[in-house]
Tab-separated table of C-alpha atoms and ligand atoms in Angstrom:
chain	number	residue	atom	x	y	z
A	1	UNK	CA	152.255	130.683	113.040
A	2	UNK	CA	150.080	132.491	110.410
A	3	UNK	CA	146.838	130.768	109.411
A	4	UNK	CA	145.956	131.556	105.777
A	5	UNK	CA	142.058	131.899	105.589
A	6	UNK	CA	141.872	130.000	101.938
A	7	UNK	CA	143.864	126.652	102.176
A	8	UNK	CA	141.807	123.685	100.474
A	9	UNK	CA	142.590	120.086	100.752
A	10	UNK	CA	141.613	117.508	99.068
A	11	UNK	CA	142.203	113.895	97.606
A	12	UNK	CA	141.004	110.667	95.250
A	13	UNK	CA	141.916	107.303	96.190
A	14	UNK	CA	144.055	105.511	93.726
A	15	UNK	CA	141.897	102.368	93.696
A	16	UNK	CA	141.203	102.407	90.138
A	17	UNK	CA	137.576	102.702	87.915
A	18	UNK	CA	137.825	106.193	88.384
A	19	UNK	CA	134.363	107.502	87.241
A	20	UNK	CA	131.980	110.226	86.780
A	21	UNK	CA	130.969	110.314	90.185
A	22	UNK	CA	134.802	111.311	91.309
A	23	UNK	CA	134.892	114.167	88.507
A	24	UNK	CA	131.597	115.932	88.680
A	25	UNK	CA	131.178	115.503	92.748
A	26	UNK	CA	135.275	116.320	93.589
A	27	UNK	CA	137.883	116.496	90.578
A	28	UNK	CA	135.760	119.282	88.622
A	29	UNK	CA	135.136	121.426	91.435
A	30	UNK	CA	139.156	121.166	92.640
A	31	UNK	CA	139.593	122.718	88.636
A	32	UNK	CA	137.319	125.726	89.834
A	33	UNK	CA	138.922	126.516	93.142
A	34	UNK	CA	142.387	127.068	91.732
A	35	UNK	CA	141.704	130.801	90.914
A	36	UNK	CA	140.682	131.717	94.651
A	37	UNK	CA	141.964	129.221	96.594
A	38	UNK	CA	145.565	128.074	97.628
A	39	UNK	CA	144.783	124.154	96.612
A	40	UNK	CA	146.674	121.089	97.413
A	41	UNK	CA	145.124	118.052	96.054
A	42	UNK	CA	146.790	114.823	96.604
A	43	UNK	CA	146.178	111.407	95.612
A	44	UNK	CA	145.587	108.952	99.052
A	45	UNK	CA	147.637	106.114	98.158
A	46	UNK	CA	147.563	105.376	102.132
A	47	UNK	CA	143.550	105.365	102.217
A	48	UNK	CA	143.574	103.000	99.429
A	49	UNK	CA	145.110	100.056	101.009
A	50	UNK	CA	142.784	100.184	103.580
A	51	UNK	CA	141.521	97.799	101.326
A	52	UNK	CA	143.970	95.552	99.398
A	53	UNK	CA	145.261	96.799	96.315
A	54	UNK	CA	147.690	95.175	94.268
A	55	UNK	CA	151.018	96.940	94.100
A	56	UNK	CA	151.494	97.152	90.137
A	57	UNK	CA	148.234	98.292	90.289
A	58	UNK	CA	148.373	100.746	93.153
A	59	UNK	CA	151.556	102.985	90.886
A	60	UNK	CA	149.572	102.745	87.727
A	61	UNK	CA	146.222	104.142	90.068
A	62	UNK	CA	148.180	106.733	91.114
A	63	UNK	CA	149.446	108.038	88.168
A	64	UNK	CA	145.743	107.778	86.733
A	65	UNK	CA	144.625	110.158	89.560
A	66	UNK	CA	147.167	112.342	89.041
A	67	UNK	CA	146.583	112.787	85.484
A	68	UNK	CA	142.946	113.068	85.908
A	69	UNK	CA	143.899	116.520	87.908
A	70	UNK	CA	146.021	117.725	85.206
A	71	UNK	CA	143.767	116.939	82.478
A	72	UNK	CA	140.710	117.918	83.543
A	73	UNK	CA	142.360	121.438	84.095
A	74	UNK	CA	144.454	121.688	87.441
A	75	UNK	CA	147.482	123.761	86.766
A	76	UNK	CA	150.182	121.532	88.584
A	77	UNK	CA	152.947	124.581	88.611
A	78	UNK	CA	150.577	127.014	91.047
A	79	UNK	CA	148.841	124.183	92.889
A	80	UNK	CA	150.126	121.029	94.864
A	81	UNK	CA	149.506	117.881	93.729
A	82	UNK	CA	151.155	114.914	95.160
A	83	UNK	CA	150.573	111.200	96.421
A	84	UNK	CA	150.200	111.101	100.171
A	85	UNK	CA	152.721	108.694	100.993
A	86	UNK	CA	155.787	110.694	100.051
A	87	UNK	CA	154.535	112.659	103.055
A	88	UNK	CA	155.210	111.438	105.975
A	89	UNK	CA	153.386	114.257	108.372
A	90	UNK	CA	149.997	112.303	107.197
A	91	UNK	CA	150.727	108.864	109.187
A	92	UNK	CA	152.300	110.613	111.598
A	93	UNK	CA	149.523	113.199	112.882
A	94	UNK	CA	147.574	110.665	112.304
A	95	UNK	CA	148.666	108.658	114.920
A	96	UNK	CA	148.569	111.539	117.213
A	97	UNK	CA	144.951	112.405	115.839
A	98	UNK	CA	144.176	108.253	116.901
A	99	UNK	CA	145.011	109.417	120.721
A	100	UNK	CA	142.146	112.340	120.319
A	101	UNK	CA	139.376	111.000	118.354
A	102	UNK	CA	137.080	108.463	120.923
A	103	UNK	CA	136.330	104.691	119.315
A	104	UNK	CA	132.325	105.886	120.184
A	105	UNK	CA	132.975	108.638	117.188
A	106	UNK	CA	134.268	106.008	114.708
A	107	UNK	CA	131.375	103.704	115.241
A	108	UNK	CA	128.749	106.293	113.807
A	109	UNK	CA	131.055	106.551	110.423
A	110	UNK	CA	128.202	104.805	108.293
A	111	UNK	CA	130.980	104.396	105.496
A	112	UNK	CA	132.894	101.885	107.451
A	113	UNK	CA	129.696	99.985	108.222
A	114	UNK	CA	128.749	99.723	104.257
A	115	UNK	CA	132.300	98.883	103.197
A	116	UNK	CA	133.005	95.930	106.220
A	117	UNK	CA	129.692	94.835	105.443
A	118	UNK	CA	128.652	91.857	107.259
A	119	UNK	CA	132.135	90.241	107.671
A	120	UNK	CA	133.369	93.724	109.886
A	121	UNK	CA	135.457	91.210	111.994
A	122	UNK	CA	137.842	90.910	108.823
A	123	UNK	CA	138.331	94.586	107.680
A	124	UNK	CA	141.652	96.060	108.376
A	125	UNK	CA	142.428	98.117	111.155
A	126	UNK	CA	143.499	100.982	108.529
A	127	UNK	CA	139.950	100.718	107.295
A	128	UNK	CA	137.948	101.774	110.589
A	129	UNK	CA	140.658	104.264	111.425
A	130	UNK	CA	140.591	105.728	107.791
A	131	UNK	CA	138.485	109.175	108.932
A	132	UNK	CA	141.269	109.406	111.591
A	133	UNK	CA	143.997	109.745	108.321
A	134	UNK	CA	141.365	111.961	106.519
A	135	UNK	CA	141.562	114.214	109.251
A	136	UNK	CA	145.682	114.300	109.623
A	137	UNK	CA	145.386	115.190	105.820
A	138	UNK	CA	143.480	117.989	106.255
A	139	UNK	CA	144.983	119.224	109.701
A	140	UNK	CA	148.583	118.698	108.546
A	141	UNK	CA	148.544	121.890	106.310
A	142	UNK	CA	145.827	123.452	108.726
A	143	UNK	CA	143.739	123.346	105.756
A	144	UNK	CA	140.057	125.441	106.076
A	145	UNK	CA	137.891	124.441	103.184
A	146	UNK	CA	137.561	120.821	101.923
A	147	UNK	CA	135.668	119.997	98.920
A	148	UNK	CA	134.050	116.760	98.825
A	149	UNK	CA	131.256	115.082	97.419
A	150	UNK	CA	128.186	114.651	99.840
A	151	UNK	CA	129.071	110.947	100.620
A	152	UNK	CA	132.753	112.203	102.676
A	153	UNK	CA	130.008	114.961	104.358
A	154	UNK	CA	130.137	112.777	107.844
A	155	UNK	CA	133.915	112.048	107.928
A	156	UNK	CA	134.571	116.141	107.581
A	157	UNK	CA	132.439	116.606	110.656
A	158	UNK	CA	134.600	113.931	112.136
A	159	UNK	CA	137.598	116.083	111.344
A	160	UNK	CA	136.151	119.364	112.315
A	161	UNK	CA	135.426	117.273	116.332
A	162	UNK	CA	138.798	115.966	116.033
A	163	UNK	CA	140.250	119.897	115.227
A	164	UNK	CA	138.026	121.032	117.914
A	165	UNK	CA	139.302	118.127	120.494
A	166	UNK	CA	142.695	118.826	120.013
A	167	UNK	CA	142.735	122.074	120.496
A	168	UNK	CA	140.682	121.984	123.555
A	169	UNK	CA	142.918	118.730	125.110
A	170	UNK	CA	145.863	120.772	124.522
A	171	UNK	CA	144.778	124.195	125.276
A	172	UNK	CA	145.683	125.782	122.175
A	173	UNK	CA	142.600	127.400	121.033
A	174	UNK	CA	142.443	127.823	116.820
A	175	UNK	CA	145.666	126.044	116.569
A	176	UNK	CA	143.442	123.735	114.027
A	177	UNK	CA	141.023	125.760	112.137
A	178	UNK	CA	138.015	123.666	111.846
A	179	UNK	CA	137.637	122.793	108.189
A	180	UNK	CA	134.667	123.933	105.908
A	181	UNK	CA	132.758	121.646	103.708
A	182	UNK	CA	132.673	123.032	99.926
A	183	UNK	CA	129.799	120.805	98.661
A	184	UNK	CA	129.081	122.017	94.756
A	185	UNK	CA	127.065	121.987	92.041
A	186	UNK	CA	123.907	119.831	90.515
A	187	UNK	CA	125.787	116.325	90.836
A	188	UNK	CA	127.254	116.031	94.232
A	189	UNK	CA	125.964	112.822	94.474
A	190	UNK	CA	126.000	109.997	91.214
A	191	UNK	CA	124.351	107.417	91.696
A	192	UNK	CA	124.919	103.988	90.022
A	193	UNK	CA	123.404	103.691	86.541
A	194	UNK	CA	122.452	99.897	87.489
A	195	UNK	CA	120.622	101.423	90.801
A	196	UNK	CA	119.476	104.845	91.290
A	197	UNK	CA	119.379	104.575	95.089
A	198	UNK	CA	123.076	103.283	95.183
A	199	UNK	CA	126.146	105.899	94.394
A	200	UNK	CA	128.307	105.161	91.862
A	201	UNK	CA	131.716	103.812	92.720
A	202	UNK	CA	134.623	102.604	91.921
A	203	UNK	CA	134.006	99.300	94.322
A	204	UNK	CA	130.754	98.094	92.328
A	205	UNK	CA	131.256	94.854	90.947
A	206	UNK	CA	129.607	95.712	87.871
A	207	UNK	CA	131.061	97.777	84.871
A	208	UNK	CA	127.720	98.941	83.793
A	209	UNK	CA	126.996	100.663	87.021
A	210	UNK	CA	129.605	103.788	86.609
A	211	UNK	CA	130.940	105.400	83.592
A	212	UNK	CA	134.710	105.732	84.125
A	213	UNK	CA	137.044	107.906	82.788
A	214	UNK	CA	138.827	105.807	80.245
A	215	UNK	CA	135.390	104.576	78.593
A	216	UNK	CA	135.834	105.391	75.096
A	217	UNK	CA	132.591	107.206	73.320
A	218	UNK	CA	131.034	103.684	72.380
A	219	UNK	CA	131.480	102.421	75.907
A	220	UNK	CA	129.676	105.415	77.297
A	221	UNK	CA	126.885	105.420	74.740
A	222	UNK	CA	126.274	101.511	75.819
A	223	UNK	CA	126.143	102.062	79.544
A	224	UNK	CA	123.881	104.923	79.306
A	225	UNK	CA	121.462	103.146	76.823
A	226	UNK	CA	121.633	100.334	79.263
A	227	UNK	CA	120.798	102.930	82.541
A	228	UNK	CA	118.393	101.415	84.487
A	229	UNK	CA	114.972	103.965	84.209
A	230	UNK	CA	111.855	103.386	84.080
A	231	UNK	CA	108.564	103.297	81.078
A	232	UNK	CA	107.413	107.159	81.760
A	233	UNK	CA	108.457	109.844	80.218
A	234	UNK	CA	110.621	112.230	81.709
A	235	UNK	CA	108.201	114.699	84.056
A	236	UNK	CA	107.816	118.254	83.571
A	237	UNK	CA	109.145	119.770	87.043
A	238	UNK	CA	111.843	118.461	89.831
A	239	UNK	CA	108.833	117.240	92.268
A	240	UNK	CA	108.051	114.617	89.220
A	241	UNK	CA	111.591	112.738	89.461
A	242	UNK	CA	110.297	111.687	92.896
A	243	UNK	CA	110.353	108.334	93.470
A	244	UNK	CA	111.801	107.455	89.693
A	245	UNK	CA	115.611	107.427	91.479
A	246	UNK	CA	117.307	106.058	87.482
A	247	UNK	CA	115.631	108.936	85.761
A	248	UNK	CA	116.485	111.450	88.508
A	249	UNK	CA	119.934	110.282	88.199
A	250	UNK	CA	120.161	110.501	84.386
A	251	UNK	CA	118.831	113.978	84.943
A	252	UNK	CA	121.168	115.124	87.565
A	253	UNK	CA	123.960	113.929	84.814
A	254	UNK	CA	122.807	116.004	82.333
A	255	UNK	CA	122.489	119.101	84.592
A	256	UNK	CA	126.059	119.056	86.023
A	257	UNK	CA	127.189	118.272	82.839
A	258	UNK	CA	125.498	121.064	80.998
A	259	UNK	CA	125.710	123.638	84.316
A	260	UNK	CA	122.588	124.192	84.267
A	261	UNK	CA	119.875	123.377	86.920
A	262	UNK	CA	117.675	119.751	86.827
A	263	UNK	CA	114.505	122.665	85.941
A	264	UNK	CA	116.715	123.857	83.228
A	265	UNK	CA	116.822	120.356	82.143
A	266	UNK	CA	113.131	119.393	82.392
A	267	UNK	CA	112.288	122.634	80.679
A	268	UNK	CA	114.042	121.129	77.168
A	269	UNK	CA	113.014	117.515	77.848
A	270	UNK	CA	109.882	117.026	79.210
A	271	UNK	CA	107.733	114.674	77.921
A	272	UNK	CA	110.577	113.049	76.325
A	273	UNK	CA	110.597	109.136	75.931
A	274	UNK	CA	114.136	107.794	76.967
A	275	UNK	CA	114.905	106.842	73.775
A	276	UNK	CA	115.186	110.625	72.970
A	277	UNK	CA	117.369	111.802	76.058
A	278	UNK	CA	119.391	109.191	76.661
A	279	UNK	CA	121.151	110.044	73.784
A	280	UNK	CA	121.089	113.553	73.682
A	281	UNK	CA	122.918	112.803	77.336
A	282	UNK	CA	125.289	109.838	75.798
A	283	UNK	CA	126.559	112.937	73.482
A	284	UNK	CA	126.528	115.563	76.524
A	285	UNK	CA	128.646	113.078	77.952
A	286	UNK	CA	130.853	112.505	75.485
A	287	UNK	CA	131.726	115.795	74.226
A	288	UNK	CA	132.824	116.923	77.940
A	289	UNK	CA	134.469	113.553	79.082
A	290	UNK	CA	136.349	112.616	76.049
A	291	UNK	CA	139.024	115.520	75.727
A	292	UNK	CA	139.763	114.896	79.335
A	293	UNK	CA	140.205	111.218	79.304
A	294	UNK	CA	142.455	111.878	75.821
A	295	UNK	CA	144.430	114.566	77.811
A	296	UNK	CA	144.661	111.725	80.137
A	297	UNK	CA	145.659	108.796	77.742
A	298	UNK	CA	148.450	111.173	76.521
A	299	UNK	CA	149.825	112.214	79.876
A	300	UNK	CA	149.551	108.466	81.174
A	301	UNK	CA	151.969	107.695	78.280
A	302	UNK	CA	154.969	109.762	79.795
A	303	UNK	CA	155.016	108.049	83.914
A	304	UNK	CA	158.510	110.144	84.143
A	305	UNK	CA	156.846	113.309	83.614
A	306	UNK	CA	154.140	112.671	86.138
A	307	UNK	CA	156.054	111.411	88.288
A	308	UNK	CA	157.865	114.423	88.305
A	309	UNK	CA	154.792	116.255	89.253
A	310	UNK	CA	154.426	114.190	92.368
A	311	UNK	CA	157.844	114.677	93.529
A	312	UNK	CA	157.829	118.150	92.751
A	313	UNK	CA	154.120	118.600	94.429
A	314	UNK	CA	155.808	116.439	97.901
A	315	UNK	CA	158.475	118.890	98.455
A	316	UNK	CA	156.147	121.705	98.411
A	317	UNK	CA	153.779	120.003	100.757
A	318	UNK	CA	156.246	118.790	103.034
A	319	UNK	CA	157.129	122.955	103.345
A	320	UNK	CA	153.898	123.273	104.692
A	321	UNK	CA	153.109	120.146	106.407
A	322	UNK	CA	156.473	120.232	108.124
A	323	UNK	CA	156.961	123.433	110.450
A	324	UNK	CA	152.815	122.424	111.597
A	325	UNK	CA	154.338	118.727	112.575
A	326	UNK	CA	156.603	120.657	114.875
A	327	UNK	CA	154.599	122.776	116.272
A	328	UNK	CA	151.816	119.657	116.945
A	329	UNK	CA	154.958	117.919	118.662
A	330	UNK	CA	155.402	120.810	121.090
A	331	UNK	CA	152.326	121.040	122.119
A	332	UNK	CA	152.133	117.651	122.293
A	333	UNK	CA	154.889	117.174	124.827
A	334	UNK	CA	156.978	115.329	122.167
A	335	UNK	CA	160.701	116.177	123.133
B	1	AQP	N1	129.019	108.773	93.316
B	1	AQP	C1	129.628	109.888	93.643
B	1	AQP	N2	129.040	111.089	93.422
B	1	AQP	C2	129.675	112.237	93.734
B	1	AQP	N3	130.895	112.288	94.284
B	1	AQP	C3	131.525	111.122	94.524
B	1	AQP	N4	132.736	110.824	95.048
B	1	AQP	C4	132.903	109.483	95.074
B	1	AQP	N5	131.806	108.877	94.581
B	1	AQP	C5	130.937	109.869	94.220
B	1	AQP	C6	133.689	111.836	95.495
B	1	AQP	O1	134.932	111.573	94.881
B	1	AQP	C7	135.957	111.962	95.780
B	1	AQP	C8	136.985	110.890	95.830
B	1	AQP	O2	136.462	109.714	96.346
B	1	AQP	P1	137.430	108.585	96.846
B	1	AQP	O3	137.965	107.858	95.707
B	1	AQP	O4	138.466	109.122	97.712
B	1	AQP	O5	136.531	107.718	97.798
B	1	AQP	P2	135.083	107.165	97.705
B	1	AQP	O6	134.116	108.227	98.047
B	1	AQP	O7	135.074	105.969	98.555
B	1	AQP	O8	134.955	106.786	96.168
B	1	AQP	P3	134.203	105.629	95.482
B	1	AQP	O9	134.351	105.875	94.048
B	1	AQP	O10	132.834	105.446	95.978
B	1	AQP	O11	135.064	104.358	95.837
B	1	AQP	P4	134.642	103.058	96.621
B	1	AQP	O12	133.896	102.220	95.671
B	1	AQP	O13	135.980	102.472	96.974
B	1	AQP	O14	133.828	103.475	97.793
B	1	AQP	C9	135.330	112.266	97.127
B	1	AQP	O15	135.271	113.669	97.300
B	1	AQP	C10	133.949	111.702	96.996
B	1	AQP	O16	133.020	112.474	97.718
């Protein structure tokens, strides 16, 4: 079975308030890797309800994910994009995956911790098992590079062990490559405009923490006026942003949003009061989010059409996923 040495993987959970976080630290970075990569990106409608989601909800998620890809640039005709449960090679290497990875591994996965919280006896199942799915995604299509934002850093090692396991359990050296992180650019991590030291996500019970991508222009103008910061001006170098984690964030913005560097950023504003960059970085924002979310107003008007896009991404990834479900059974012992 031939391995191809550029297969990417990689997915957004449907669970709606998709935000600036998701694009600049994974959806922006899929756009890039379309010209020398073979990219499937799918939307994980089966990590989602690892928490509940509402069904009505859950399709209209989906469909928001999926039209986040296309707007923001991904080219739907030469790369994959589907929603993981039309699938079915995810669940069921995952399973399989279940019978390799050791409960001691899953205990160390710090994101389960901080989304059971204190109540951990009443999280689902799916929930402390989710790396074990994250890994099936990426193994399915023997997939080598994954890019993800810094927080998904620990569950990719957790794959690459689980790779690693399996093909040492089963003898089959470099049947499962052992994926690569592809951790880009200035933002990889955004953190909550409420709380510097918290990321941004789609979970935070407040609006004002994360701009999302179907704020309109006066939305995102409010939230960043309201961005927690502090009285100082902004510093002249990086080493200054120490210990100020709103205005490092607010600066991080900028710089992935403007591709330039957090120096490059300094250089123009320092000694700046906030009322001068925030903004200078409400506009930044506005003129690179808003003919995305637009894009994906427009496309979220016609369900049929991405719908079709999902069907049309499953049969493609079913090509792949298939013939390596096979093979896994062999080896396996699966008759
Ligand atoms: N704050 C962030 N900064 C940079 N990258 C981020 N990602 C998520 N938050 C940030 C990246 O977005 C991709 C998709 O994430 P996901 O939706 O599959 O899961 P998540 O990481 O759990 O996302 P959220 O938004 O934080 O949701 P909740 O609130 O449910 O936990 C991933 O590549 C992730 O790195």
């Amino acid at each position: 079975m031939d391995q191809p040495q550029n297969r990417v993987f990689s997915g957004v959970q449907p669970t709606g308030n998709l935000h600036l976080g998701n694009y600049l630290g994974a959806i922006r970075n899929f756009v890039g890797l379309q010209h020398t990569h073979e990219c499937i990106y799918c939307v994980v409608d089966m990590h989602a309800i690892t928490v509940w989601q509402d069904p009505k909800e859950l399709a209209a998620n989906t469909r928001e994910v999926a039209a986040a890809y296309i707007a923001a640039g991904i080219d739907p005709s030469t790369n994959i994009i589907f929603n993981q449960s039309k699938v079915s090679a995810h669940a069921e290497l995952a399973w399989i995956l279940n019978c390799v990875v050791r409960i001691g591994w899953l205990n160390r996965m710090t994101q389960f911790k901080d989304k059971a919280g204190k109540d951990r006896e009443k999280a689902s199942v799916g929930l402390y098992t989710y790396p074990v799915l994250m890994a099936a995604d990426i193994l399915a299509y023997r997939a080598t590079h994954v890019p993800v934002g810094e927080d998904q850093k620990q569950h990719l090692e957790l794959a690459r062990d689980t790779a690693q396991k399996f093909n040492n359990d089963f003898g089959s050296p470099d049947f499962f490559p052992l994926p690569e992180p592809l951790i880009m650019g200035a933002a990889t991590r955004v953190m909550s405009l409420r709380d510097g030291t918290k990321k941004m996500s789609k979970s935070d019970p407040s609006d004002l923490s994360r701009i999302t991508m179907r704020d309109s222009a006066d939305d995102i103008a409010k939230k960043i006026r309201k961005a927690q910061t502090d009285p100082e001006p902004l510093p002249e170098s990086v080493e200054g942003l120490e210990g100020r984690p709103g205005a490092d964030n607010l600066v991080g913005i900028y710089a992935a949003l403007s591709d330039k560097t957090k120096a490059d950023v300094l250089a123009e504003f320092a000694g700046a009061q906030f009322s001068v960059f925030k903004p200078a970085l409400a506009d930044l924002a506005v003129e690179k989010l808003s003919p995305i979310t637009n894009e994906m107003k427009r496309l979220m008007e016609d369900p049929a059409y991405i719908d079709g896009i999902l069907e049309k991404g499953a049969v493609r990834a079913r090509a792949i996923a298939d013939p390596i479900l096979a093979r896994v059974r062999e080896i396996a012992g699966f008759i």
